[in-house]
Amino acid sequence: MITIALAKGRLAEQTIEILGKCGIDISVFSEKTRKLVLTDPTESFRVIFVKPADVPVYIENGIADIGVCGSDTLLEEDKKLYELLDLGFAKCRLCIAGYAGFDGAKTGAPLRVASKYENITKNYYHEKGENVQVIKLNGSVELGPVMGLSDVILDIVESGSTLRENGLAVLQEICPVSARLVANKVSLKTKSDEIKPLVAKIKNALETVNDRN
Ligand code: PRP
């Protein structure tokens, strides 16, 4: 049996849809339920539903064999995992955002950056050689500059509507983000007979979806 860690929400829904295209009976996984562990009728696949940032934790510790999370989460958590595939969905961008025209250099004080991504923020500014104050938030990060808690934010931008509706703009793009299929390194060896065919089927299913678009 392969255990698959999925991030609750849209990422899980899109992944389950792809699993369905791989010939897996996904009826159990698609049920509206509060259950966190679900097994397919053939008992070949078990899905666990976790918080996005916990997907790499379950995989690194070998509790899940494979899983799907955003490349932003992988960058932030920096776990020892094997990246199998860029799934190409859940696309967005990691950006620095704030009030248009904001110039941190003018304030003279260290830049205050609010973010859910503490490590990415520290690394990004460290590489630039800038001394910043990182303010860790857990959501509604756009409130940082709006309420004067921070000068700018480092966050994901998808449609850009949260920024726009709060009077903010992208100041700097950092990198693109998309959903990734990742695996536990030991599982890749011990369960390769199960994981490899599944990865091939997922690749194929993605190509079929992309050909149609
Ligand atoms: C994310 C992100 C932005 C928003 C970007 O938040 O942190 O706030 O989505 O999407 P957009 O560019 O399409 O507006 P999420 O919805 O996950 O909620 P959160 O604030 O609770 O983290």
Short mmCIF file of C-alpha atoms and ligand atoms in Angstrom, two decimals:
data_model
loop_
_atom_site.label_atom_id
_atom_site.label_comp_id
_atom_site.label_asym_id
_atom_site.label_seq_id
_atom_site.Cartn_x
_atom_site.Cartn_y
_atom_site.Cartn_z
CA MET A 1 0.00 0.00 0.00
CA ILE A 2 1.20 3.51 -0.82
CA THR A 3 0.41 6.29 1.65
CA ILE A 4 -0.16 9.67 -0.01
CA ALA A 5 -0.03 12.93 1.99
CA LEU A 6 -2.24 15.66 0.57
CA ALA A 7 -2.66 19.29 1.59
CA LYS A 8 -6.31 19.81 2.58
CA GLY A 9 -8.24 21.97 0.14
CA ARG A 10 -7.90 22.71 -3.56
CA LEU A 11 -4.49 21.07 -3.94
CA ALA A 12 -5.94 17.79 -2.59
CA GLU A 13 -9.02 18.05 -4.83
CA GLN A 14 -6.91 18.58 -7.97
CA THR A 15 -4.57 15.74 -7.02
CA ILE A 16 -7.49 13.36 -6.40
CA GLU A 17 -8.87 14.26 -9.83
CA ILE A 18 -5.52 13.30 -11.38
CA LEU A 19 -5.47 10.03 -9.38
CA GLY A 20 -8.91 9.30 -10.83
CA LYS A 21 -7.50 9.74 -14.33
CA CYS A 22 -4.85 7.13 -13.38
CA GLY A 23 -7.58 4.53 -13.03
CA ILE A 24 -7.73 4.66 -9.23
CA ASP A 25 -11.21 4.43 -7.71
CA ILE A 26 -11.30 7.85 -6.01
CA SER A 27 -14.92 7.66 -4.77
CA VAL A 28 -13.78 7.27 -1.15
CA PHE A 29 -11.27 10.16 -1.39
CA SER A 30 -13.87 12.52 -2.86
CA GLU A 31 -16.44 11.95 -0.10
CA LYS A 32 -17.45 14.91 2.05
CA THR A 33 -16.10 13.63 5.34
CA ARG A 34 -14.06 14.78 8.33
CA LYS A 35 -12.03 11.56 8.22
CA LEU A 36 -8.30 12.25 7.83
CA VAL A 37 -7.26 8.79 6.62
CA LEU A 38 -9.02 7.19 3.67
CA THR A 39 -8.21 3.95 1.84
CA ASP A 40 -9.24 3.03 -1.72
CA PRO A 41 -11.40 -0.11 -2.25
CA THR A 42 -8.42 -2.18 -3.48
CA GLU A 43 -6.41 -1.17 -0.41
CA SER A 44 -3.53 -0.13 -2.67
CA PHE A 45 -3.65 3.57 -1.75
CA ARG A 46 -4.19 5.35 1.52
CA VAL A 47 -4.62 9.13 1.52
CA ILE A 48 -3.96 11.30 4.58
CA PHE A 49 -5.14 14.92 4.68
CA VAL A 50 -2.78 17.33 6.43
CA LYS A 51 -1.93 21.04 6.62
CA PRO A 52 0.17 22.12 3.59
CA ALA A 53 3.32 22.74 5.66
CA ASP A 54 3.01 19.25 7.21
CA VAL A 55 3.10 17.35 3.90
CA PRO A 56 6.96 17.38 3.83
CA VAL A 57 7.06 16.40 7.54
CA TYR A 58 4.99 13.23 7.02
CA ILE A 59 7.04 12.30 3.97
CA GLU A 60 10.46 12.99 5.47
CA ASN A 61 9.56 10.82 8.46
CA GLY A 62 8.41 7.99 6.22
CA ILE A 63 4.81 8.05 7.43
CA ALA A 64 3.71 8.96 3.90
CA ASP A 65 5.53 7.50 0.88
CA ILE A 66 4.60 10.28 -1.50
CA GLY A 67 2.65 13.52 -1.39
CA VAL A 68 1.73 16.72 -3.14
CA CYS A 69 2.48 20.24 -1.98
CA GLY A 70 3.45 23.59 -3.42
CA SER A 71 7.07 24.36 -4.31
CA ASP A 72 6.73 27.31 -1.88
CA THR A 73 6.20 24.84 0.98
CA LEU A 74 9.16 22.72 -0.15
CA LEU A 75 11.37 25.81 -0.24
CA GLU A 76 10.22 26.93 3.21
CA GLU A 77 10.40 23.54 4.94
CA ASP A 78 13.67 22.44 3.25
CA LYS A 79 13.23 18.73 4.06
CA LYS A 80 15.19 15.82 2.64
CA LEU A 81 12.68 14.63 0.06
CA TYR A 82 12.86 13.47 -3.53
CA GLU A 83 10.99 15.63 -6.03
CA LEU A 84 9.38 13.39 -8.65
CA LEU A 85 7.28 15.71 -10.80
CA ASP A 86 6.21 19.28 -11.38
CA LEU A 87 2.44 18.75 -11.61
CA GLY A 88 1.98 22.14 -13.25
CA PHE A 89 -1.17 23.14 -11.39
CA ALA A 90 -1.78 25.49 -8.43
CA LYS A 91 0.46 27.98 -10.20
CA CYS A 92 1.29 31.25 -8.48
CA ARG A 93 4.32 33.46 -7.73
CA LEU A 94 6.31 34.23 -4.62
CA CYS A 95 6.60 38.01 -4.46
CA ILE A 96 7.56 40.95 -2.35
CA ALA A 97 4.55 43.27 -2.20
CA GLY A 98 3.66 46.55 -0.59
CA TYR A 99 2.49 50.03 -1.49
CA ALA A 100 3.47 50.88 -5.08
CA GLY A 101 6.61 52.97 -5.19
CA PHE A 102 7.66 52.04 -1.63
CA ASP A 103 11.39 52.59 -1.22
CA GLY A 104 12.77 50.86 1.87
CA ALA A 105 16.15 52.54 1.51
CA LYS A 106 14.57 55.92 2.27
CA THR A 107 13.43 54.93 5.79
CA GLY A 108 16.99 54.27 7.02
CA ALA A 109 15.69 51.58 9.44
CA PRO A 110 15.82 47.81 8.72
CA LEU A 111 12.99 46.79 6.41
CA ARG A 112 10.10 45.10 8.24
CA VAL A 113 8.87 42.12 6.22
CA ALA A 114 5.73 40.21 7.21
CA SER A 115 5.39 36.66 5.91
CA LYS A 116 4.14 33.13 6.46
CA TYR A 117 7.48 32.11 4.91
CA GLU A 118 10.02 32.93 7.61
CA ASN A 119 12.89 30.90 6.13
CA ILE A 120 12.37 31.98 2.53
CA THR A 121 12.24 35.62 3.68
CA LYS A 122 15.43 35.32 5.77
CA ASN A 123 17.30 33.55 2.95
CA TYR A 124 16.09 35.96 0.27
CA TYR A 125 17.30 39.07 2.09
CA HIS A 126 20.43 37.34 3.42
CA GLU A 127 21.46 36.59 -0.18
CA LYS A 128 20.88 40.25 -1.04
CA GLY A 129 22.99 41.24 1.97
CA GLU A 130 20.12 43.23 3.46
CA ASN A 131 19.40 43.35 7.15
CA VAL A 132 15.65 42.95 7.69
CA GLN A 133 13.20 42.32 10.51
CA VAL A 134 11.04 39.30 9.66
CA ILE A 135 7.57 39.32 11.21
CA LYS A 136 5.98 35.88 11.10
CA LEU A 137 2.25 35.86 10.32
CA ASN A 138 -0.04 32.90 9.75
CA GLY A 139 -2.48 34.41 7.26
CA SER A 140 -4.03 37.63 5.95
CA VAL A 141 -0.45 38.77 5.42
CA GLU A 142 -1.57 41.74 3.30
CA LEU A 143 -2.73 43.38 6.53
CA GLY A 144 0.94 43.92 7.44
CA PRO A 145 1.54 47.08 5.38
CA VAL A 146 -2.13 48.12 5.53
CA MET A 147 -2.10 48.26 9.34
CA GLY A 148 1.50 49.48 9.60
CA LEU A 149 2.84 46.24 11.14
CA SER A 150 5.35 45.85 8.30
CA ASP A 151 6.75 47.80 5.35
CA VAL A 152 6.32 44.99 2.85
CA ILE A 153 5.24 41.34 2.68
CA LEU A 154 6.69 38.22 1.11
CA ASP A 155 3.77 36.07 -0.01
CA ILE A 156 2.28 34.08 -2.85
CA VAL A 157 0.31 35.97 -5.45
CA GLU A 158 -2.12 34.04 -7.60
CA SER A 159 -4.77 36.24 -9.22
CA GLY A 160 -3.44 39.38 -7.52
CA SER A 161 -6.91 40.31 -6.28
CA THR A 162 -6.03 40.23 -2.55
CA LEU A 163 -3.23 42.73 -3.21
CA ARG A 164 -5.40 44.92 -5.46
CA GLU A 165 -8.37 44.97 -3.11
CA ASN A 166 -6.10 46.07 -0.28
CA GLY A 167 -4.38 48.80 -2.29
CA LEU A 168 -1.06 46.92 -2.61
CA ALA A 169 1.08 45.89 -5.57
CA VAL A 170 3.86 43.47 -6.47
CA LEU A 171 7.22 45.18 -5.90
CA GLN A 172 9.48 42.27 -6.80
CA GLU A 173 8.88 38.78 -8.18
CA ILE A 174 10.97 36.08 -6.52
CA CYS A 175 10.05 32.82 -8.26
CA PRO A 176 7.18 30.88 -9.80
CA VAL A 177 5.37 28.28 -7.67
CA SER A 178 3.49 25.12 -8.65
CA ALA A 179 2.34 21.81 -7.16
CA ARG A 180 5.03 19.14 -6.87
CA LEU A 181 4.85 15.38 -6.40
CA VAL A 182 7.45 14.41 -3.80
CA ALA A 183 8.56 11.12 -2.27
CA ASN A 184 10.29 9.68 0.75
CA LYS A 185 13.75 8.58 -0.36
CA VAL A 186 13.55 5.16 1.33
CA SER A 187 10.03 4.45 -0.01
CA LEU A 188 11.33 5.17 -3.50
CA LYS A 189 13.64 2.17 -3.12
CA THR A 190 11.50 -0.20 -1.06
CA LYS A 191 8.23 0.49 -2.89
CA SER A 192 9.56 1.31 -6.34
CA ASP A 193 7.36 -1.42 -7.90
CA GLU A 194 4.31 0.51 -6.73
CA ILE A 195 5.55 4.12 -6.94
CA LYS A 196 7.18 4.04 -10.40
CA PRO A 197 4.09 2.81 -12.31
CA LEU A 198 1.95 5.36 -10.44
CA VAL A 199 4.32 8.21 -11.38
CA ALA A 200 4.23 7.05 -15.02
CA LYS A 201 0.41 7.06 -14.94
CA ILE A 202 0.33 10.52 -13.35
CA LYS A 203 2.71 11.86 -16.04
CA ASN A 204 0.47 10.39 -18.70
CA ALA A 205 -2.69 11.79 -17.11
CA LEU A 206 -1.09 15.25 -16.92
CA GLU A 207 -0.11 15.11 -20.60
CA THR A 208 -3.68 14.17 -21.55
CA VAL A 209 -5.01 17.11 -19.49
CA ASN A 210 -2.44 19.52 -20.98
CA ASP A 211 -3.12 18.31 -24.55
CA ARG A 212 -6.79 19.11 -24.06
CA ASN A 213 -6.06 22.65 -22.78
C1 PRP B 1 -3.14 33.29 -0.11
C2 PRP B 1 -1.98 34.26 -0.05
C3 PRP B 1 -2.62 35.56 -0.45
C4 PRP B 1 -3.67 35.11 -1.44
C5 PRP B 1 -3.19 35.32 -2.85
O1 PRP B 1 -3.86 33.37 1.07
O2 PRP B 1 -1.39 34.29 1.24
O3 PRP B 1 -3.20 36.20 0.65
O4 PRP B 1 -3.91 33.72 -1.23
O5 PRP B 1 -4.16 34.97 -3.79
P1 PRP B 1 -4.69 36.00 -4.89
O6 PRP B 1 -3.48 36.62 -5.53
O7 PRP B 1 -5.47 35.14 -5.85
O8 PRP B 1 -5.57 37.02 -4.21
P2 PRP B 1 -4.95 32.30 1.45
O9 PRP B 1 -6.15 32.45 0.60
O10 PRP B 1 -4.33 30.95 1.44
O11 PRP B 1 -5.37 32.72 2.92
P3 PRP B 1 -4.54 33.15 4.20
O12 PRP B 1 -4.46 34.64 4.14
O13 PRP B 1 -5.34 32.67 5.33
O14 PRP B 1 -3.18 32.51 4.14
#
